[in-house]
């Protein structure tokens, strides 16, 4: 279990940093008191209980979900550069958020979260159907193309909505970046449960999903039914990414940069890879959020900006190392 | 107000009066303008107040016919200006056959200014002001001069100033108190600063920013961003929340807000939808509108008695 130690250590470090570091100085003693004997008038206790604690939970759920979802998407599409954006899931969530704020004329954190989840799920279902999922087998290439097409369509609809009503631009502009700052107003418990369900299911499906990468004939020979496995995987991916987007908006690059690092650390098998990706995703998002709190204090940099700054260079590195035809 | 005809002016004075120095150079008008395109996001207000109905209006936000907000609607009469949305379309501007293009606070680039200047003389902001930072009074006077209605412009400015002065006289207790206009939007909280119309509104009423807000923002800053972990800079005698919406669940649920003395003592005022737009426009027409809408609430918040309910804060769910 030597290879797991750094992953678990990093996560513990990230959680402690997320709880202890920020604009308001917090000591471990404050932390202990806030958890054991909270005083609602003490600004330090309010900071810990109402701001940092929800942010930490949100970072764990959202980062873990995105890390695992990223690896699952790459396994499903057999594309080492795939991420939730590729399957149109982020665009689906964005479209639902824009449409909702346009129709309802309101844009609070709770409402956006409620809209994002079904938007993401519907987009995933649409991609699956477009990719030929209803006929029982989806080729990874078709899935990726369908995702790219839906992505383009939805984003142009988002743009159209924004042009129609400038006010929605404000909503989109902030939401699209992704941030943990509004964690407290988001349905954390429900979304953590949804992500947990998706994670357990994808862990159960992992061996069958791996078998698919052996090719159609061989995987059928091994007794898997590609269409069902793919549909199941897509349900899990929708649960994971839908929950993540509902908690923090579409956090950029996290689902893309985590899987290759996870594969390096624990090797090719998908099941341990998924666990490693979840641990890594949570750690990176928490550290990104904490860094964003400290860099230009008192102003905060949104976590999505930080992950994009980190993920951009990593994306280029991965792209340069790809050998065509290899699975990750 | 005396109805003005812009027909007679002494020639020498007219030449003098119709030359404008601005950030992109100098613009001289041959005669007071009649067909005016209002490209600035808020310039339709002072133009209408002066009795000049623009041939085209720039859309900023909101969903009102011709992009004219309620405080300016009575001045529009039966005019139907073209509404320009988004990027400036040179063809549409040219099609209105203007003799003046008012682009103060329109965010024009030098290149756009050059193209527009081939259509008609263009006015942009004064070199002393930032692109969107022209004060309402200066804006009104510049447009008064450009349309040959300087006397009316002076009258308008004086009457709005008199309105603020009367409010200060009605509430002598406001002088020297601290007041902060703040926003909470999409997970970010901040205070409007000295260059912003919303902060200036409180200054006009005799309030001054808290030291912390003043320290966090420079003279040209429109706002100062705060950490959600420390909102103490907002702890003023008056805390005016400015929101684009009539209700703001995010603001009501903001944890650190509850630790502010301003919250505990019921000194928060809420400006939603229409009133916040009036503050954002910060124009010769919208400021009196905002003052009328907010005066009673600011008085209730600032009366030294925590028990006095502030109607707008109660309605938005902010009251202690």
PDB file of C-alpha atoms in Angstrom, chain A residues 6-286:
ATOM      1  CA  UNK A   6       1.255   9.943  -0.768  1.00  0.00           C
ATOM      2  CA  UNK A   7      -2.320  10.208  -2.123  1.00  0.00           C
ATOM      3  CA  UNK A   8      -3.923   9.943   1.307  1.00  0.00           C
ATOM      4  CA  UNK A   9      -1.262  12.232   2.812  1.00  0.00           C
ATOM      5  CA  UNK A  10      -1.899  14.851   0.147  1.00  0.00           C
ATOM      6  CA  UNK A  11      -5.630  14.747   0.781  1.00  0.00           C
ATOM      7  CA  UNK A  12      -5.200  15.195   4.544  1.00  0.00           C
ATOM      8  CA  UNK A  13      -2.855  18.103   3.858  1.00  0.00           C
ATOM      9  CA  UNK A  14      -5.363  19.673   1.450  1.00  0.00           C
ATOM     10  CA  UNK A  15      -8.240  19.346   3.925  1.00  0.00           C
ATOM     11  CA  UNK A  16      -6.192  20.921   6.728  1.00  0.00           C
ATOM     12  CA  UNK A  17      -5.061  23.746   4.431  1.00  0.00           C
ATOM     13  CA  UNK A  18      -8.640  24.361   3.358  1.00  0.00           C
ATOM     14  CA  UNK A  19      -9.801  24.575   6.980  1.00  0.00           C
ATOM     15  CA  UNK A  20      -6.879  26.519   8.439  1.00  0.00           C
ATOM     16  CA  UNK A  21      -5.738  28.908   5.680  1.00  0.00           C
ATOM     17  CA  UNK A  22      -7.564  31.971   4.466  1.00  0.00           C
ATOM     18  CA  UNK A  23      -7.984  35.699   4.868  1.00  0.00           C
ATOM     19  CA  UNK A  24      -9.069  35.425   8.484  1.00  0.00           C
ATOM     20  CA  UNK A  25      -6.334  33.858  10.646  1.00  0.00           C
ATOM     21  CA  UNK A  26      -7.588  30.633  12.230  1.00  0.00           C
ATOM     22  CA  UNK A  27      -5.606  28.588  14.744  1.00  0.00           C
ATOM     23  CA  UNK A  28      -6.086  24.858  15.367  1.00  0.00           C
ATOM     24  CA  UNK A  29      -7.465  25.903  18.771  1.00  0.00           C
ATOM     25  CA  UNK A  30     -10.182  27.992  17.033  1.00  0.00           C
ATOM     26  CA  UNK A  31     -10.930  25.015  14.837  1.00  0.00           C
ATOM     27  CA  UNK A  32     -11.326  22.719  17.822  1.00  0.00           C
ATOM     28  CA  UNK A  33     -13.498  25.211  19.705  1.00  0.00           C
ATOM     29  CA  UNK A  34     -15.664  25.893  16.669  1.00  0.00           C
ATOM     30  CA  UNK A  35     -16.364  22.178  16.353  1.00  0.00           C
ATOM     31  CA  UNK A  36     -16.885  21.464  20.075  1.00  0.00           C
ATOM     32  CA  UNK A  37     -18.238  24.686  21.589  1.00  0.00           C
ATOM     33  CA  UNK A  38     -19.457  26.941  18.774  1.00  0.00           C
ATOM     34  CA  UNK A  39     -20.219  30.584  19.549  1.00  0.00           C
ATOM     35  CA  UNK A  40     -22.499  32.088  16.853  1.00  0.00           C
ATOM     36  CA  UNK A  41     -21.264  35.631  17.587  1.00  0.00           C
ATOM     37  CA  UNK A  42     -17.567  34.776  17.196  1.00  0.00           C
ATOM     38  CA  UNK A  43     -16.443  35.735  13.675  1.00  0.00           C
ATOM     39  CA  UNK A  44     -13.765  33.043  13.663  1.00  0.00           C
ATOM     40  CA  UNK A  45     -16.309  30.343  14.522  1.00  0.00           C
ATOM     41  CA  UNK A  46     -18.730  31.612  11.878  1.00  0.00           C
ATOM     42  CA  UNK A  47     -15.900  31.562   9.346  1.00  0.00           C
ATOM     43  CA  UNK A  48     -15.048  27.954  10.146  1.00  0.00           C
ATOM     44  CA  UNK A  49     -18.572  26.578  10.424  1.00  0.00           C
ATOM     45  CA  UNK A  50     -20.365  28.544   7.724  1.00  0.00           C
ATOM     46  CA  UNK A  51     -17.622  29.267   5.203  1.00  0.00           C
ATOM     47  CA  UNK A  52     -14.600  26.988   5.381  1.00  0.00           C
ATOM     48  CA  UNK A  53     -16.324  23.800   6.427  1.00  0.00           C
ATOM     49  CA  UNK A  54     -18.922  23.860   3.599  1.00  0.00           C
ATOM     50  CA  UNK A  55     -16.171  24.807   1.138  1.00  0.00           C
ATOM     51  CA  UNK A  56     -14.052  21.868   2.254  1.00  0.00           C
ATOM     52  CA  UNK A  57     -16.944  19.429   1.955  1.00  0.00           C
ATOM     53  CA  UNK A  58     -17.831  20.885  -1.450  1.00  0.00           C
ATOM     54  CA  UNK A  59     -14.218  20.569  -2.603  1.00  0.00           C
ATOM     55  CA  UNK A  60     -14.059  16.942  -1.475  1.00  0.00           C
ATOM     56  CA  UNK A  61     -17.331  15.994  -3.182  1.00  0.00           C
ATOM     57  CA  UNK A  62     -16.865  18.028  -6.344  1.00  0.00           C
ATOM     58  CA  UNK A  63     -13.131  17.350  -6.810  1.00  0.00           C
ATOM     59  CA  UNK A  64     -13.492  13.652  -6.051  1.00  0.00           C
ATOM     60  CA  UNK A  65     -16.443  13.315  -8.423  1.00  0.00           C
ATOM     61  CA  UNK A  66     -14.665  15.150 -11.250  1.00  0.00           C
ATOM     62  CA  UNK A  67     -11.465  13.147 -10.850  1.00  0.00           C
ATOM     63  CA  UNK A  68     -13.291   9.808 -10.996  1.00  0.00           C
ATOM     64  CA  UNK A  69     -15.605  11.007 -13.783  1.00  0.00           C
ATOM     65  CA  UNK A  70     -12.629  12.186 -15.840  1.00  0.00           C
ATOM     66  CA  UNK A  71     -11.001   8.755 -15.703  1.00  0.00           C
ATOM     67  CA  UNK A  72     -14.312   6.994 -16.462  1.00  0.00           C
ATOM     68  CA  UNK A  73     -14.915   9.266 -19.473  1.00  0.00           C
ATOM     69  CA  UNK A  74     -11.417   8.622 -20.785  1.00  0.00           C
ATOM     70  CA  UNK A  75     -11.939   4.874 -20.403  1.00  0.00           C
ATOM     71  CA  UNK A  76     -15.341   5.017 -22.087  1.00  0.00           C
ATOM     72  CA  UNK A  77     -14.274   7.156 -25.039  1.00  0.00           C
ATOM     73  CA  UNK A  78     -10.768   5.634 -25.145  1.00  0.00           C
ATOM     74  CA  UNK A  79      -9.525   9.169 -25.517  1.00  0.00           C
ATOM     75  CA  UNK A  80      -6.841  10.402 -23.108  1.00  0.00           C
ATOM     76  CA  UNK A  81      -7.871  14.016 -23.773  1.00  0.00           C
ATOM     77  CA  UNK A  82     -11.563  13.527 -22.965  1.00  0.00           C
ATOM     78  CA  UNK A  83     -13.178  15.288 -20.034  1.00  0.00           C
ATOM     79  CA  UNK A  84     -16.738  16.188 -18.966  1.00  0.00           C
ATOM     80  CA  UNK A  85     -16.658  19.064 -21.458  1.00  0.00           C
ATOM     81  CA  UNK A  86     -16.161  16.656 -24.344  1.00  0.00           C
ATOM     82  CA  UNK A  87     -19.426  14.837 -23.656  1.00  0.00           C
ATOM     83  CA  UNK A  88     -21.398  18.076 -23.701  1.00  0.00           C
ATOM     84  CA  UNK A  89     -22.189  17.699 -20.013  1.00  0.00           C
ATOM     85  CA  UNK A  90     -20.878  21.106 -18.934  1.00  0.00           C
ATOM     86  CA  UNK A  91     -22.616  22.745 -21.868  1.00  0.00           C
ATOM     87  CA  UNK A  92     -25.852  20.993 -20.902  1.00  0.00           C
ATOM     88  CA  UNK A  93     -25.584  22.328 -17.373  1.00  0.00           C
ATOM     89  CA  UNK A  94     -24.732  25.817 -18.639  1.00  0.00           C
ATOM     90  CA  UNK A  95     -27.699  25.762 -21.011  1.00  0.00           C
ATOM     91  CA  UNK A  96     -30.091  24.752 -18.225  1.00  0.00           C
ATOM     92  CA  UNK A  97     -28.714  27.459 -15.951  1.00  0.00           C
ATOM     93  CA  UNK A  98     -29.023  30.178 -18.593  1.00  0.00           C
ATOM     94  CA  UNK A  99     -32.478  29.100 -19.704  1.00  0.00           C
ATOM     95  CA  UNK A 100     -33.664  28.924 -16.109  1.00  0.00           C
ATOM     96  CA  UNK A 101     -32.354  32.339 -15.124  1.00  0.00           C
ATOM     97  CA  UNK A 102     -33.801  33.768 -18.351  1.00  0.00           C
ATOM     98  CA  UNK A 103     -37.265  32.345 -17.718  1.00  0.00           C
ATOM     99  CA  UNK A 104     -37.363  32.820 -13.952  1.00  0.00           C
ATOM    100  CA  UNK A 105     -35.557  36.168 -13.892  1.00  0.00           C
ATOM    101  CA  UNK A 106     -33.617  35.132 -10.827  1.00  0.00           C
ATOM    102  CA  UNK A 107     -30.157  33.724 -10.230  1.00  0.00           C
ATOM    103  CA  UNK A 108     -29.369  32.646  -6.716  1.00  0.00           C
ATOM    104  CA  UNK A 109     -26.903  29.904  -5.887  1.00  0.00           C
ATOM    105  CA  UNK A 110     -29.534  27.367  -4.883  1.00  0.00           C
ATOM    106  CA  UNK A 111     -31.546  27.800  -8.069  1.00  0.00           C
ATOM    107  CA  UNK A 112     -28.517  27.469 -10.355  1.00  0.00           C
ATOM    108  CA  UNK A 113     -27.536  24.234  -8.626  1.00  0.00           C
ATOM    109  CA  UNK A 114     -31.003  22.761  -9.027  1.00  0.00           C
ATOM    110  CA  UNK A 115     -30.952  23.565 -12.750  1.00  0.00           C
ATOM    111  CA  UNK A 116     -27.410  22.364 -13.427  1.00  0.00           C
ATOM    112  CA  UNK A 117     -27.947  18.742 -12.461  1.00  0.00           C
ATOM    113  CA  UNK A 118     -30.775  17.856 -14.857  1.00  0.00           C
ATOM    114  CA  UNK A 119     -29.070  19.900 -17.583  1.00  0.00           C
ATOM    115  CA  UNK A 120     -25.927  17.801 -17.256  1.00  0.00           C
ATOM    116  CA  UNK A 121     -27.863  14.529 -17.135  1.00  0.00           C
ATOM    117  CA  UNK A 122     -30.014  15.344 -20.176  1.00  0.00           C
ATOM    118  CA  UNK A 123     -26.956  16.334 -22.180  1.00  0.00           C
ATOM    119  CA  UNK A 124     -25.257  13.018 -21.332  1.00  0.00           C
ATOM    120  CA  UNK A 125     -28.372  11.082 -22.370  1.00  0.00           C
ATOM    121  CA  UNK A 126     -28.583  13.051 -25.617  1.00  0.00           C
ATOM    122  CA  UNK A 127     -24.925  12.368 -26.397  1.00  0.00           C
ATOM    123  CA  UNK A 128     -25.481   8.663 -25.778  1.00  0.00           C
ATOM    124  CA  UNK A 129     -28.504   8.609 -28.089  1.00  0.00           C
ATOM    125  CA  UNK A 130     -26.727  10.622 -30.815  1.00  0.00           C
ATOM    126  CA  UNK A 131     -23.707   8.362 -30.533  1.00  0.00           C
ATOM    127  CA  UNK A 132     -25.878   5.368 -31.424  1.00  0.00           C
ATOM    128  CA  UNK A 133     -26.514   4.108 -27.895  1.00  0.00           C
ATOM    129  CA  UNK A 134     -30.124   3.221 -28.687  1.00  0.00           C
ATOM    130  CA  UNK A 135     -28.923   0.605 -31.172  1.00  0.00           C
ATOM    131  CA  UNK A 136     -26.969  -1.187 -28.486  1.00  0.00           C
ATOM    132  CA  UNK A 137     -23.425  -0.162 -29.264  1.00  0.00           C
ATOM    133  CA  UNK A 138     -21.602   3.141 -29.249  1.00  0.00           C
ATOM    134  CA  UNK A 139     -18.249   3.556 -30.840  1.00  0.00           C
ATOM    135  CA  UNK A 140     -15.963   5.771 -28.750  1.00  0.00           C
ATOM    136  CA  UNK A 141     -15.277   7.973 -31.755  1.00  0.00           C
ATOM    137  CA  UNK A 142     -18.987   8.494 -32.426  1.00  0.00           C
ATOM    138  CA  UNK A 143     -19.555   9.276 -28.763  1.00  0.00           C
ATOM    139  CA  UNK A 144     -16.820  11.915 -28.812  1.00  0.00           C
ATOM    140  CA  UNK A 145     -18.156  13.413 -32.052  1.00  0.00           C
ATOM    141  CA  UNK A 146     -21.717  13.463 -30.738  1.00  0.00           C
ATOM    142  CA  UNK A 147     -20.439  15.160 -27.581  1.00  0.00           C
ATOM    143  CA  UNK A 148     -18.528  17.766 -29.560  1.00  0.00           C
ATOM    144  CA  UNK A 149     -21.571  18.440 -31.762  1.00  0.00           C
ATOM    145  CA  UNK A 150     -23.944  18.804 -28.817  1.00  0.00           C
ATOM    146  CA  UNK A 151     -21.371  20.955 -27.046  1.00  0.00           C
ATOM    147  CA  UNK A 152     -21.232  23.349 -29.995  1.00  0.00           C
ATOM    148  CA  UNK A 153     -25.015  23.431 -30.338  1.00  0.00           C
ATOM    149  CA  UNK A 154     -25.679  24.103 -26.655  1.00  0.00           C
ATOM    150  CA  UNK A 155     -22.968  26.724 -26.321  1.00  0.00           C
ATOM    151  CA  UNK A 156     -24.330  28.602 -29.336  1.00  0.00           C
ATOM    152  CA  UNK A 157     -27.788  28.503 -27.729  1.00  0.00           C
ATOM    153  CA  UNK A 158     -26.248  29.860 -24.526  1.00  0.00           C
ATOM    154  CA  UNK A 159     -24.647  32.651 -26.542  1.00  0.00           C
ATOM    155  CA  UNK A 160     -27.971  33.399 -28.231  1.00  0.00           C
ATOM    156  CA  UNK A 161     -29.716  33.629 -24.870  1.00  0.00           C
ATOM    157  CA  UNK A 162     -27.005  35.921 -23.574  1.00  0.00           C
ATOM    158  CA  UNK A 163     -27.338  38.181 -26.615  1.00  0.00           C
ATOM    159  CA  UNK A 164     -31.101  38.322 -26.116  1.00  0.00           C
ATOM    160  CA  UNK A 165     -30.850  39.399 -22.493  1.00  0.00           C
ATOM    161  CA  UNK A 166     -27.629  40.953 -21.272  1.00  0.00           C
ATOM    162  CA  UNK A 167     -28.521  40.253 -17.645  1.00  0.00           C
ATOM    163  CA  UNK A 168     -28.082  36.526 -18.194  1.00  0.00           C
ATOM    164  CA  UNK A 169     -24.520  37.265 -19.260  1.00  0.00           C
ATOM    165  CA  UNK A 170     -23.714  38.277 -15.688  1.00  0.00           C
ATOM    166  CA  UNK A 171     -25.117  35.010 -14.411  1.00  0.00           C
ATOM    167  CA  UNK A 172     -23.202  32.938 -16.948  1.00  0.00           C
ATOM    168  CA  UNK A 173     -20.007  34.945 -16.640  1.00  0.00           C
ATOM    169  CA  UNK A 174     -19.613  34.097 -12.973  1.00  0.00           C
ATOM    170  CA  UNK A 175     -21.169  30.668 -12.889  1.00  0.00           C
ATOM    171  CA  UNK A 176     -19.221  29.290 -15.853  1.00  0.00           C
ATOM    172  CA  UNK A 177     -15.886  29.825 -14.099  1.00  0.00           C
ATOM    173  CA  UNK A 178     -16.693  27.474 -11.243  1.00  0.00           C
ATOM    174  CA  UNK A 179     -16.127  28.293  -7.599  1.00  0.00           C
ATOM    175  CA  UNK A 180     -16.538  26.815  -4.136  1.00  0.00           C
ATOM    176  CA  UNK A 181     -17.514  30.174  -2.638  1.00  0.00           C
ATOM    177  CA  UNK A 182     -21.225  29.457  -2.827  1.00  0.00           C
ATOM    178  CA  UNK A 183     -20.967  25.958  -1.392  1.00  0.00           C
ATOM    179  CA  UNK A 184     -23.155  26.810   1.561  1.00  0.00           C
ATOM    180  CA  UNK A 185     -26.095  27.742  -0.662  1.00  0.00           C
ATOM    181  CA  UNK A 186     -25.830  24.598  -2.779  1.00  0.00           C
ATOM    182  CA  UNK A 187     -27.559  21.296  -1.983  1.00  0.00           C
ATOM    183  CA  UNK A 188     -24.349  19.700  -0.697  1.00  0.00           C
ATOM    184  CA  UNK A 189     -25.825  16.659   1.022  1.00  0.00           C
ATOM    185  CA  UNK A 190     -28.012  15.631  -1.915  1.00  0.00           C
ATOM    186  CA  UNK A 191     -25.226  16.164  -4.431  1.00  0.00           C
ATOM    187  CA  UNK A 192     -22.663  14.323  -2.304  1.00  0.00           C
ATOM    188  CA  UNK A 193     -25.097  11.382  -2.177  1.00  0.00           C
ATOM    189  CA  UNK A 194     -25.616  11.511  -5.949  1.00  0.00           C
ATOM    190  CA  UNK A 195     -21.863  11.595  -6.524  1.00  0.00           C
ATOM    191  CA  UNK A 196     -21.365   8.760  -4.014  1.00  0.00           C
ATOM    192  CA  UNK A 197     -23.937   6.607  -5.820  1.00  0.00           C
ATOM    193  CA  UNK A 198     -22.257   7.322  -9.143  1.00  0.00           C
ATOM    194  CA  UNK A 199     -18.859   6.463  -7.675  1.00  0.00           C
ATOM    195  CA  UNK A 200     -20.000   3.112  -6.221  1.00  0.00           C
ATOM    196  CA  UNK A 201     -21.705   2.149  -9.494  1.00  0.00           C
ATOM    197  CA  UNK A 202     -18.722   3.015 -11.646  1.00  0.00           C
ATOM    198  CA  UNK A 203     -16.448   1.022  -9.318  1.00  0.00           C
ATOM    199  CA  UNK A 204     -18.753  -1.972  -9.792  1.00  0.00           C
ATOM    200  CA  UNK A 205     -18.798  -1.500 -13.555  1.00  0.00           C
ATOM    201  CA  UNK A 206     -15.059  -0.873 -13.890  1.00  0.00           C
ATOM    202  CA  UNK A 207     -13.951  -4.388 -14.959  1.00  0.00           C
ATOM    203  CA  UNK A 208     -16.644  -4.554 -17.666  1.00  0.00           C
ATOM    204  CA  UNK A 209     -15.745  -1.099 -18.888  1.00  0.00           C
ATOM    205  CA  UNK A 210     -12.130  -2.239 -19.174  1.00  0.00           C
ATOM    206  CA  UNK A 211     -13.212  -5.298 -21.136  1.00  0.00           C
ATOM    207  CA  UNK A 212     -14.825  -3.020 -23.723  1.00  0.00           C
ATOM    208  CA  UNK A 213     -11.455  -1.560 -24.582  1.00  0.00           C
ATOM    209  CA  UNK A 214     -10.384  -4.982 -25.835  1.00  0.00           C
ATOM    210  CA  UNK A 215     -12.651  -4.402 -28.802  1.00  0.00           C
ATOM    211  CA  UNK A 216     -16.173  -5.399 -29.618  1.00  0.00           C
ATOM    212  CA  UNK A 217     -15.822  -9.039 -30.584  1.00  0.00           C
ATOM    213  CA  UNK A 218     -13.494  -9.949 -27.758  1.00  0.00           C
ATOM    214  CA  UNK A 219     -15.545  -8.183 -25.111  1.00  0.00           C
ATOM    215  CA  UNK A 220     -18.739  -9.902 -26.309  1.00  0.00           C
ATOM    216  CA  UNK A 221     -16.860 -13.176 -26.154  1.00  0.00           C
ATOM    217  CA  UNK A 222     -16.084 -12.424 -22.517  1.00  0.00           C
ATOM    218  CA  UNK A 223     -19.807 -12.041 -21.882  1.00  0.00           C
ATOM    219  CA  UNK A 224     -20.157  -8.248 -21.670  1.00  0.00           C
ATOM    220  CA  UNK A 225     -22.957  -6.437 -23.456  1.00  0.00           C
ATOM    221  CA  UNK A 226     -21.308  -3.267 -24.708  1.00  0.00           C
ATOM    222  CA  UNK A 227     -24.449  -1.172 -25.019  1.00  0.00           C
ATOM    223  CA  UNK A 228     -25.537  -1.875 -21.453  1.00  0.00           C
ATOM    224  CA  UNK A 229     -22.098  -1.291 -19.988  1.00  0.00           C
ATOM    225  CA  UNK A 230     -21.751   1.974 -21.882  1.00  0.00           C
ATOM    226  CA  UNK A 231     -25.205   3.136 -20.832  1.00  0.00           C
ATOM    227  CA  UNK A 232     -24.416   2.244 -17.218  1.00  0.00           C
ATOM    228  CA  UNK A 233     -21.101   4.049 -17.365  1.00  0.00           C
ATOM    229  CA  UNK A 234     -22.774   7.102 -18.831  1.00  0.00           C
ATOM    230  CA  UNK A 235     -25.357   7.112 -16.027  1.00  0.00           C
ATOM    231  CA  UNK A 236     -22.513   7.066 -13.499  1.00  0.00           C
ATOM    232  CA  UNK A 237     -20.634   9.812 -15.334  1.00  0.00           C
ATOM    233  CA  UNK A 238     -23.807  11.938 -15.408  1.00  0.00           C
ATOM    234  CA  UNK A 239     -24.326  11.436 -11.673  1.00  0.00           C
ATOM    235  CA  UNK A 240     -20.723  12.341 -10.908  1.00  0.00           C
ATOM    236  CA  UNK A 241     -20.370  15.354 -13.196  1.00  0.00           C
ATOM    237  CA  UNK A 242     -23.948  16.538 -12.634  1.00  0.00           C
ATOM    238  CA  UNK A 243     -23.312  16.596  -8.888  1.00  0.00           C
ATOM    239  CA  UNK A 244     -19.957  18.335  -9.345  1.00  0.00           C
ATOM    240  CA  UNK A 245     -21.396  21.007 -11.641  1.00  0.00           C
ATOM    241  CA  UNK A 246     -24.325  21.557  -9.290  1.00  0.00           C
ATOM    242  CA  UNK A 247     -21.955  22.108  -6.370  1.00  0.00           C
ATOM    243  CA  UNK A 248     -19.357  24.350  -7.981  1.00  0.00           C
ATOM    244  CA  UNK A 249     -20.219  25.067 -11.605  1.00  0.00           C
ATOM    245  CA  UNK A 250     -18.087  23.643 -14.425  1.00  0.00           C
ATOM    246  CA  UNK A 251     -14.590  23.489 -12.907  1.00  0.00           C
ATOM    247  CA  UNK A 252     -12.149  23.544 -15.819  1.00  0.00           C
ATOM    248  CA  UNK A 253      -9.453  20.988 -16.564  1.00  0.00           C
ATOM    249  CA  UNK A 254      -9.773  19.006 -13.339  1.00  0.00           C
ATOM    250  CA  UNK A 255     -11.375  15.973 -15.009  1.00  0.00           C
ATOM    251  CA  UNK A 256      -8.682  16.161 -17.653  1.00  0.00           C
ATOM    252  CA  UNK A 257      -5.472  16.525 -15.693  1.00  0.00           C
ATOM    253  CA  UNK A 258      -6.212  14.112 -12.846  1.00  0.00           C
ATOM    254  CA  UNK A 259      -6.584  10.781 -14.737  1.00  0.00           C
ATOM    255  CA  UNK A 260      -3.085  10.637 -16.277  1.00  0.00           C
ATOM    256  CA  UNK A 261      -1.499  11.387 -12.901  1.00  0.00           C
ATOM    257  CA  UNK A 262      -3.694   8.739 -11.250  1.00  0.00           C
ATOM    258  CA  UNK A 263      -2.723   6.166 -13.890  1.00  0.00           C
ATOM    259  CA  UNK A 264       0.932   6.923 -13.306  1.00  0.00           C
ATOM    260  CA  UNK A 265       0.608   6.408  -9.577  1.00  0.00           C
ATOM    261  CA  UNK A 266      -1.465   3.226  -9.433  1.00  0.00           C
ATOM    262  CA  UNK A 267      -1.072   1.718 -12.895  1.00  0.00           C
ATOM    263  CA  UNK A 268      -3.560   0.787 -15.574  1.00  0.00           C
ATOM    264  CA  UNK A 269      -6.350  -1.128 -13.742  1.00  0.00           C
ATOM    265  CA  UNK A 270      -9.470   1.003 -13.707  1.00  0.00           C
ATOM    266  CA  UNK A 271     -10.791   0.283 -10.213  1.00  0.00           C
ATOM    267  CA  UNK A 272      -7.796   1.498  -8.158  1.00  0.00           C
ATOM    268  CA  UNK A 273      -7.339   4.183 -10.780  1.00  0.00           C
ATOM    269  CA  UNK A 274     -10.817   5.557 -10.052  1.00  0.00           C
ATOM    270  CA  UNK A 275     -10.113   5.709  -6.308  1.00  0.00           C
ATOM    271  CA  UNK A 276      -6.774   7.419  -6.899  1.00  0.00           C
ATOM    272  CA  UNK A 277      -8.360   9.890  -9.320  1.00  0.00           C
ATOM    273  CA  UNK A 278     -11.047  10.758  -6.767  1.00  0.00           C
ATOM    274  CA  UNK A 279      -8.436  11.352  -4.022  1.00  0.00           C
ATOM    275  CA  UNK A 280      -6.297  13.440  -6.375  1.00  0.00           C
ATOM    276  CA  UNK A 281      -9.215  15.434  -7.758  1.00  0.00           C
ATOM    277  CA  UNK A 282     -10.397  16.353  -4.266  1.00  0.00           C
ATOM    278  CA  UNK A 283      -6.859  17.318  -3.170  1.00  0.00           C
ATOM    279  CA  UNK A 284      -6.123  19.466  -6.234  1.00  0.00           C
ATOM    280  CA  UNK A 285      -9.462  21.289  -6.057  1.00  0.00           C
ATOM    281  CA  UNK A 286      -9.088  22.028  -2.333  1.00  0.00           C
TER     282      UNK A 286
END
